Amino acid sequence: MTAVMNPPQPPRAEPTLQAPIANASMLEDKVPEHLKASATTAGFAVVLGLLFVFLSFRPLWHTDLWGHMAYGRLIVATKSLPATEPLMPLSAGVPLIDTAWLSQVIGFEAMSRLGNTSLSFLYAASITAMALLLVWRGYQRTQSAAITLAGLLLWFWGCWQHLNIMRPQMAGMLCFTLLLTLLTSRHRRTWHWIALPVLFAAWANLHGSFVIGLVLLAGFAAGRMIDLAVRCGDFQAIRQDSHVRRYVLMLELAAVSVLLNPYG
């Protein structure tokens, strides 16, 4: 009697269910319109991001920098501003007015708490912030990416000698750019009247170039007056113009705000 062995059968494969493919035409965009970025905005973001990375890896030029850090260290240690020159032996006893004391303190505190790399961050962030403000206002006025980038390159070419060195002057340049952005706004905002005195009070303690900000405000007021005088030829039109009154009031408010400093 012989037994017949049947060969083993392979296990039967169970049919797999494929998930239905979503119909892209049925998807609904939930992103609010004010959060959507255009291709131009994305391009500007890439340019500014690359600029920040480039500046972050640049070595900090030694002139001015460590001298200001030494002043900041002295101010933090003594908790007061020196009345006479404290660091240069040949100028010992000479009265000193340190208009950049706040920049020096910020720089020294950042370096002592976060390390030397924090200075590189402050350097890169300051220049990138200035570039951002110029790009924002430039594109808002021209609606041309090419003209905006050309203006940015022209600014770099004209100011690179000053941007090349990290010093309190850079804080003054940032304040100037903020003021220019505020003055060239097409819309009058209530918060402008708060931002202006805060800006000048900080500027007067960060760097002595706040005087240039006052000159800029006076220039806007004078320019508007001259424009009205040429177009209207009537002094009454100048007196009644809201832009002239706004610039003059801003100038007076800024002039009072800069008095908020240790020297009065």
mmCIF file of C-alpha atoms in Angstrom:
data_model
loop_
_atom_site.group_PDB
_atom_site.id
_atom_site.type_symbol
_atom_site.label_atom_id
_atom_site.label_comp_id
_atom_site.label_asym_id
_atom_site.label_seq_id
_atom_site.Cartn_x
_atom_site.Cartn_y
_atom_site.Cartn_z
ATOM 1 C CA MET A 1 0.000 0.000 0.000
ATOM 2 C CA THR A 2 1.523 3.265 -1.079
ATOM 3 C CA ALA A 3 0.790 6.736 0.355
ATOM 4 C CA VAL A 4 0.585 9.691 -1.978
ATOM 5 C CA MET A 5 2.040 12.892 -0.460
ATOM 6 C CA ASN A 6 0.633 16.131 -1.804
ATOM 7 C CA PRO A 7 3.185 18.952 -2.072
ATOM 8 C CA PRO A 8 2.636 21.758 0.466
ATOM 9 C CA GLN A 9 0.635 24.619 -0.885
ATOM 10 C CA PRO A 10 1.999 28.173 -0.483
ATOM 11 C CA PRO A 11 -0.049 30.396 1.815
ATOM 12 C CA ARG A 12 -2.685 32.335 0.010
ATOM 13 C CA ALA A 13 -1.863 36.027 -0.165
ATOM 14 C CA GLU A 14 -4.526 38.191 1.339
ATOM 15 C CA PRO A 15 -5.591 41.043 -0.883
ATOM 16 C CA THR A 16 -4.296 44.401 0.359
ATOM 17 C CA LEU A 17 -6.588 47.358 0.444
ATOM 18 C CA GLN A 18 -5.135 50.518 -1.050
ATOM 19 C CA ALA A 19 -6.021 53.791 0.565
ATOM 20 C CA PRO A 20 -7.937 56.036 -1.761
ATOM 21 C CA ILE A 21 -5.855 58.798 -3.291
ATOM 22 C CA ALA A 22 -6.959 62.236 -2.160
ATOM 23 C CA ASN A 23 -8.369 64.459 -4.834
ATOM 24 C CA ALA A 24 -6.252 67.600 -4.743
ATOM 25 C CA SER A 25 -9.020 69.586 -6.366
ATOM 26 C CA MET A 26 -11.209 68.937 -3.322
ATOM 27 C CA LEU A 27 -8.668 70.264 -0.782
ATOM 28 C CA GLU A 28 -9.447 73.600 0.838
ATOM 29 C CA ASP A 29 -6.705 76.123 1.586
ATOM 30 C CA LYS A 30 -6.987 77.071 5.255
ATOM 31 C CA VAL A 31 -4.072 79.539 5.333
ATOM 32 C CA PRO A 32 -5.316 83.123 5.906
ATOM 33 C CA GLU A 33 -4.582 85.539 3.102
ATOM 34 C CA HIS A 34 -2.466 87.831 5.295
ATOM 35 C CA LEU A 35 -0.128 84.919 6.128
ATOM 36 C CA LYS A 36 0.531 83.884 2.540
ATOM 37 C CA ALA A 37 3.928 84.910 1.191
ATOM 38 C CA SER A 38 4.508 85.702 -2.450
ATOM 39 C CA ALA A 39 7.439 84.428 -4.463
ATOM 40 C CA THR A 40 9.023 87.880 -4.191
ATOM 41 C CA THR A 41 8.754 87.829 -0.400
ATOM 42 C CA ALA A 42 10.300 84.371 -0.311
ATOM 43 C CA GLY A 43 13.146 85.599 -2.508
ATOM 44 C CA PHE A 44 13.820 88.548 -0.223
ATOM 45 C CA ALA A 45 13.773 86.186 2.776
ATOM 46 C CA VAL A 46 16.409 83.996 1.128
ATOM 47 C CA VAL A 47 18.605 87.006 0.334
ATOM 48 C CA LEU A 48 18.362 88.381 3.873
ATOM 49 C CA GLY A 49 18.940 84.939 5.365
ATOM 50 C CA LEU A 50 22.094 84.448 3.310
ATOM 51 C CA LEU A 51 23.231 87.929 4.328
ATOM 52 C CA PHE A 52 22.787 87.074 8.002
ATOM 53 C CA VAL A 53 24.746 83.827 7.615
ATOM 54 C CA PHE A 54 27.544 85.611 5.745
ATOM 55 C CA LEU A 55 27.837 88.328 8.387
ATOM 56 C CA SER A 56 27.713 85.782 11.217
ATOM 57 C CA PHE A 57 30.887 84.110 9.972
ATOM 58 C CA ARG A 58 32.836 87.305 9.323
ATOM 59 C CA PRO A 59 35.636 88.022 11.810
ATOM 60 C CA LEU A 60 34.945 91.101 13.917
ATOM 61 C CA TRP A 61 37.375 93.899 13.153
ATOM 62 C CA HIS A 62 39.397 94.609 16.268
ATOM 63 C CA THR A 63 39.621 98.400 16.010
ATOM 64 C CA ASP A 64 37.166 100.191 18.319
ATOM 65 C CA LEU A 65 35.465 96.972 19.447
ATOM 66 C CA TRP A 66 37.599 95.964 22.421
ATOM 67 C CA GLY A 67 38.026 99.538 23.566
ATOM 68 C CA HIS A 68 34.255 99.916 23.805
ATOM 69 C CA MET A 69 34.021 96.566 25.595
ATOM 70 C CA ALA A 70 36.549 97.893 28.137
ATOM 71 C CA TYR A 71 34.390 100.975 28.748
ATOM 72 C CA GLY A 72 31.351 98.725 29.162
ATOM 73 C CA ARG A 73 33.210 96.541 31.661
ATOM 74 C CA LEU A 74 34.193 99.612 33.682
ATOM 75 C CA ILE A 75 30.639 100.998 33.712
ATOM 76 C CA VAL A 76 29.190 97.648 34.809
ATOM 77 C CA ALA A 77 31.847 97.206 37.513
ATOM 78 C CA THR A 78 31.475 100.708 38.975
ATOM 79 C CA LYS A 79 27.738 101.077 38.222
ATOM 80 C CA SER A 80 28.409 104.654 37.145
ATOM 81 C CA LEU A 81 29.661 106.636 34.176
ATOM 82 C CA PRO A 82 33.243 107.895 34.363
ATOM 83 C CA ALA A 83 33.543 111.656 34.696
ATOM 84 C CA THR A 84 37.076 111.697 33.240
ATOM 85 C CA GLU A 85 38.959 109.507 30.789
ATOM 86 C CA PRO A 86 39.661 106.255 32.686
ATOM 87 C CA LEU A 87 41.626 104.137 30.209
ATOM 88 C CA MET A 88 44.113 106.312 28.320
ATOM 89 C CA PRO A 89 46.989 107.467 30.566
ATOM 90 C CA LEU A 90 47.868 110.416 28.339
ATOM 91 C CA SER A 91 44.294 111.730 28.690
ATOM 92 C CA ALA A 92 43.961 111.140 32.427
ATOM 93 C CA GLY A 93 41.834 113.816 34.069
ATOM 94 C CA VAL A 94 40.270 114.996 30.801
ATOM 95 C CA PRO A 95 36.462 115.332 31.144
ATOM 96 C CA LEU A 96 34.599 112.543 29.345
ATOM 97 C CA ILE A 97 31.061 112.488 27.977
ATOM 98 C CA ASP A 98 30.327 108.913 26.975
ATOM 99 C CA THR A 99 27.351 109.191 24.607
ATOM 100 C CA ALA A 100 27.646 105.504 23.655
ATOM 101 C CA TRP A 101 27.517 104.114 27.199
ATOM 102 C CA LEU A 102 24.393 102.003 26.644
ATOM 103 C CA SER A 103 25.849 100.306 23.550
ATOM 104 C CA GLN A 104 29.006 99.543 25.500
ATOM 105 C CA VAL A 105 27.067 98.060 28.418
ATOM 106 C CA ILE A 106 24.870 95.943 26.118
ATOM 107 C CA GLY A 107 27.914 94.643 24.261
ATOM 108 C CA PHE A 108 29.849 93.800 27.417
ATOM 109 C CA GLU A 109 26.876 92.145 29.123
ATOM 110 C CA ALA A 110 26.197 90.038 26.027
ATOM 111 C CA MET A 111 29.840 88.999 25.801
ATOM 112 C CA SER A 112 30.186 88.177 29.501
ATOM 113 C CA ARG A 113 26.919 86.228 29.738
ATOM 114 C CA LEU A 114 26.697 84.552 26.322
ATOM 115 C CA GLY A 115 30.275 84.510 25.091
ATOM 116 C CA ASN A 116 32.112 86.184 22.241
ATOM 117 C CA THR A 117 29.785 84.669 19.646
ATOM 118 C CA SER A 118 27.016 86.930 20.928
ATOM 119 C CA LEU A 119 28.943 89.880 19.498
ATOM 120 C CA SER A 120 28.895 88.208 16.085
ATOM 121 C CA PHE A 121 25.147 87.754 16.459
ATOM 122 C CA LEU A 122 24.612 91.412 17.389
ATOM 123 C CA TYR A 123 26.762 92.485 14.442
ATOM 124 C CA ALA A 124 24.925 90.306 11.922
ATOM 125 C CA ALA A 125 21.477 91.031 13.361
ATOM 126 C CA SER A 126 21.995 94.819 13.289
ATOM 127 C CA ILE A 127 23.016 94.938 9.630
ATOM 128 C CA THR A 128 20.353 92.436 8.583
ATOM 129 C CA ALA A 129 17.696 94.466 10.413
ATOM 130 C CA MET A 130 18.762 97.595 8.534
ATOM 131 C CA ALA A 131 18.656 95.712 5.237
ATOM 132 C CA LEU A 132 15.210 94.329 6.097
ATOM 133 C CA LEU A 133 13.809 97.801 6.767
ATOM 134 C CA LEU A 134 15.254 99.171 3.528
ATOM 135 C CA VAL A 135 13.946 96.233 1.490
ATOM 136 C CA TRP A 136 10.513 96.485 3.095
ATOM 137 C CA ARG A 137 10.085 100.192 2.473
ATOM 138 C CA GLY A 138 11.827 100.111 -0.910
ATOM 139 C CA TYR A 139 9.601 97.378 -2.321
ATOM 140 C CA GLN A 140 6.519 98.967 -0.789
ATOM 141 C CA ARG A 141 7.238 102.178 -2.680
ATOM 142 C CA THR A 142 8.571 100.808 -5.992
ATOM 143 C CA GLN A 143 6.797 97.424 -6.308
ATOM 144 C CA SER A 144 9.934 96.315 -8.146
ATOM 145 C CA ALA A 145 12.225 93.631 -6.755
ATOM 146 C CA ALA A 146 15.017 94.651 -9.139
ATOM 147 C CA ILE A 147 14.972 98.301 -8.060
ATOM 148 C CA THR A 148 14.763 97.295 -4.402
ATOM 149 C CA LEU A 149 17.773 94.973 -4.639
ATOM 150 C CA ALA A 150 19.691 97.584 -6.635
ATOM 151 C CA GLY A 151 19.026 100.119 -3.889
ATOM 152 C CA LEU A 152 20.144 97.618 -1.259
ATOM 153 C CA LEU A 153 23.399 96.961 -3.122
ATOM 154 C CA LEU A 154 23.958 100.717 -3.502
ATOM 155 C CA TRP A 155 23.469 101.126 0.250
ATOM 156 C CA PHE A 156 26.008 98.391 0.948
ATOM 157 C CA TRP A 157 28.486 99.952 -1.448
ATOM 158 C CA GLY A 158 28.145 103.394 0.119
ATOM 159 C CA CYS A 159 28.097 102.293 3.768
ATOM 160 C CA TRP A 160 30.354 99.246 3.826
ATOM 161 C CA GLN A 161 33.268 101.181 5.284
ATOM 162 C CA HIS A 162 31.093 101.916 8.326
ATOM 163 C CA LEU A 163 29.377 98.523 8.399
ATOM 164 C CA ASN A 164 32.698 96.712 8.277
ATOM 165 C CA ILE A 165 33.529 97.553 11.907
ATOM 166 C CA MET A 166 31.353 96.684 14.881
ATOM 167 C CA ARG A 167 31.009 99.720 17.118
ATOM 168 C CA PRO A 168 28.249 101.852 18.715
ATOM 169 C CA GLN A 169 27.911 103.780 15.472
ATOM 170 C CA MET A 170 26.082 100.735 14.093
ATOM 171 C CA ALA A 171 23.352 101.197 16.713
ATOM 172 C CA GLY A 172 23.021 104.789 15.561
ATOM 173 C CA MET A 173 22.697 103.653 11.940
ATOM 174 C CA LEU A 174 19.963 101.215 12.919
ATOM 175 C CA CYS A 175 18.084 103.981 14.752
ATOM 176 C CA PHE A 176 18.436 106.224 11.694
ATOM 177 C CA THR A 177 17.012 103.493 9.455
ATOM 178 C CA LEU A 178 14.092 102.991 11.841
ATOM 179 C CA LEU A 179 13.378 106.728 11.814
ATOM 180 C CA LEU A 180 13.552 106.890 8.013
ATOM 181 C CA THR A 181 11.157 103.950 7.753
ATOM 182 C CA LEU A 182 8.728 105.655 10.120
ATOM 183 C CA LEU A 183 8.838 109.005 8.318
ATOM 184 C CA THR A 184 8.334 107.503 4.853
ATOM 185 C CA SER A 185 5.209 105.589 5.846
ATOM 186 C CA ARG A 186 2.182 106.428 3.707
ATOM 187 C CA HIS A 187 -0.137 105.965 6.673
ATOM 188 C CA ARG A 188 -0.258 107.970 9.871
ATOM 189 C CA ARG A 189 -0.494 105.759 12.906
ATOM 190 C CA THR A 190 -1.185 106.703 16.491
ATOM 191 C CA TRP A 191 1.667 104.501 17.680
ATOM 192 C CA HIS A 192 4.110 106.664 15.699
ATOM 193 C CA TRP A 193 3.777 109.305 18.416
ATOM 194 C CA ILE A 194 4.841 106.716 20.992
ATOM 195 C CA ALA A 195 7.560 105.074 18.916
ATOM 196 C CA LEU A 196 9.281 108.363 18.065
ATOM 197 C CA PRO A 197 10.173 109.521 21.618
ATOM 198 C CA VAL A 198 11.108 105.966 22.626
ATOM 199 C CA LEU A 199 13.403 105.728 19.610
ATOM 200 C CA PHE A 200 15.137 109.036 20.309
ATOM 201 C CA ALA A 201 15.470 108.367 24.033
ATOM 202 C CA ALA A 202 17.208 105.075 23.242
ATOM 203 C CA TRP A 203 19.255 106.639 20.434
ATOM 204 C CA ALA A 204 20.591 109.391 22.698
ATOM 205 C CA ASN A 205 22.026 106.731 25.021
ATOM 206 C CA LEU A 206 23.252 104.338 22.336
ATOM 207 C CA HIS A 207 25.270 106.768 20.213
ATOM 208 C CA GLY A 208 25.815 110.478 19.762
ATOM 209 C CA SER A 209 24.534 110.410 16.175
ATOM 210 C CA PHE A 210 21.003 111.164 17.412
ATOM 211 C CA VAL A 211 21.703 114.716 16.198
ATOM 212 C CA ILE A 212 21.497 113.388 12.633
ATOM 213 C CA GLY A 213 18.006 112.141 13.435
ATOM 214 C CA LEU A 214 16.972 115.631 14.485
ATOM 215 C CA VAL A 215 18.457 116.977 11.253
ATOM 216 C CA LEU A 216 16.471 114.396 9.271
ATOM 217 C CA LEU A 217 13.229 115.487 10.920
ATOM 218 C CA ALA A 218 14.058 119.136 10.280
ATOM 219 C CA GLY A 219 14.844 118.256 6.665
ATOM 220 C CA PHE A 220 11.454 116.611 6.178
ATOM 221 C CA ALA A 221 9.720 119.674 7.627
ATOM 222 C CA ALA A 222 11.782 122.114 5.548
ATOM 223 C CA GLY A 223 11.308 120.054 2.398
ATOM 224 C CA ARG A 224 7.542 120.059 2.821
ATOM 225 C CA MET A 225 7.559 123.823 3.416
ATOM 226 C CA ILE A 226 9.636 124.475 0.296
ATOM 227 C CA ASP A 227 7.393 122.195 -1.766
ATOM 228 C CA LEU A 228 4.282 124.084 -0.654
ATOM 229 C CA ALA A 229 5.941 127.453 -1.202
ATOM 230 C CA VAL A 230 6.856 126.528 -4.784
ATOM 231 C CA ARG A 231 3.496 124.954 -5.652
ATOM 232 C CA CYS A 232 1.171 127.312 -3.797
ATOM 233 C CA GLY A 233 3.182 130.465 -3.231
ATOM 234 C CA ASP A 234 1.111 131.142 -0.130
ATOM 235 C CA PHE A 235 2.473 131.227 3.410
ATOM 236 C CA GLN A 236 -0.983 130.412 4.736
ATOM 237 C CA ALA A 237 -0.860 127.044 2.959
ATOM 238 C CA ILE A 238 2.312 126.203 4.865
ATOM 239 C CA ARG A 239 0.761 127.129 8.196
ATOM 240 C CA GLN A 240 -2.341 125.037 7.557
ATOM 241 C CA ASP A 241 -0.608 121.973 6.124
ATOM 242 C CA SER A 242 -1.016 118.931 8.373
ATOM 243 C CA HIS A 243 2.264 117.362 7.218
ATOM 244 C CA VAL A 244 4.257 120.443 8.222
ATOM 245 C CA ARG A 245 2.617 120.532 11.638
ATOM 246 C CA ARG A 246 3.257 116.818 12.094
ATOM 247 C CA TYR A 247 6.954 117.070 11.232
ATOM 248 C CA VAL A 248 7.455 120.127 13.450
ATOM 249 C CA LEU A 249 5.697 118.492 16.402
ATOM 250 C CA MET A 250 7.751 115.343 15.892
ATOM 251 C CA LEU A 251 10.925 117.414 15.860
ATOM 252 C CA GLU A 252 9.976 119.108 19.128
ATOM 253 C CA LEU A 253 9.031 115.780 20.716
ATOM 254 C CA ALA A 254 12.315 114.210 19.607
ATOM 255 C CA ALA A 255 14.329 117.165 20.897
ATOM 256 C CA VAL A 256 12.770 116.723 24.329
ATOM 257 C CA SER A 257 13.193 112.942 24.284
ATOM 258 C CA VAL A 258 16.964 113.070 23.768
ATOM 259 C CA LEU A 259 17.266 114.835 27.124
ATOM 260 C CA LEU A 260 16.487 111.504 28.811
ATOM 261 C CA ASN A 261 20.111 110.543 29.313
ATOM 262 C CA PRO A 262 22.548 110.600 32.258
ATOM 263 C CA TYR A 263 23.997 113.929 31.135
ATOM 264 C CA GLY A 264 20.669 115.720 30.655
#
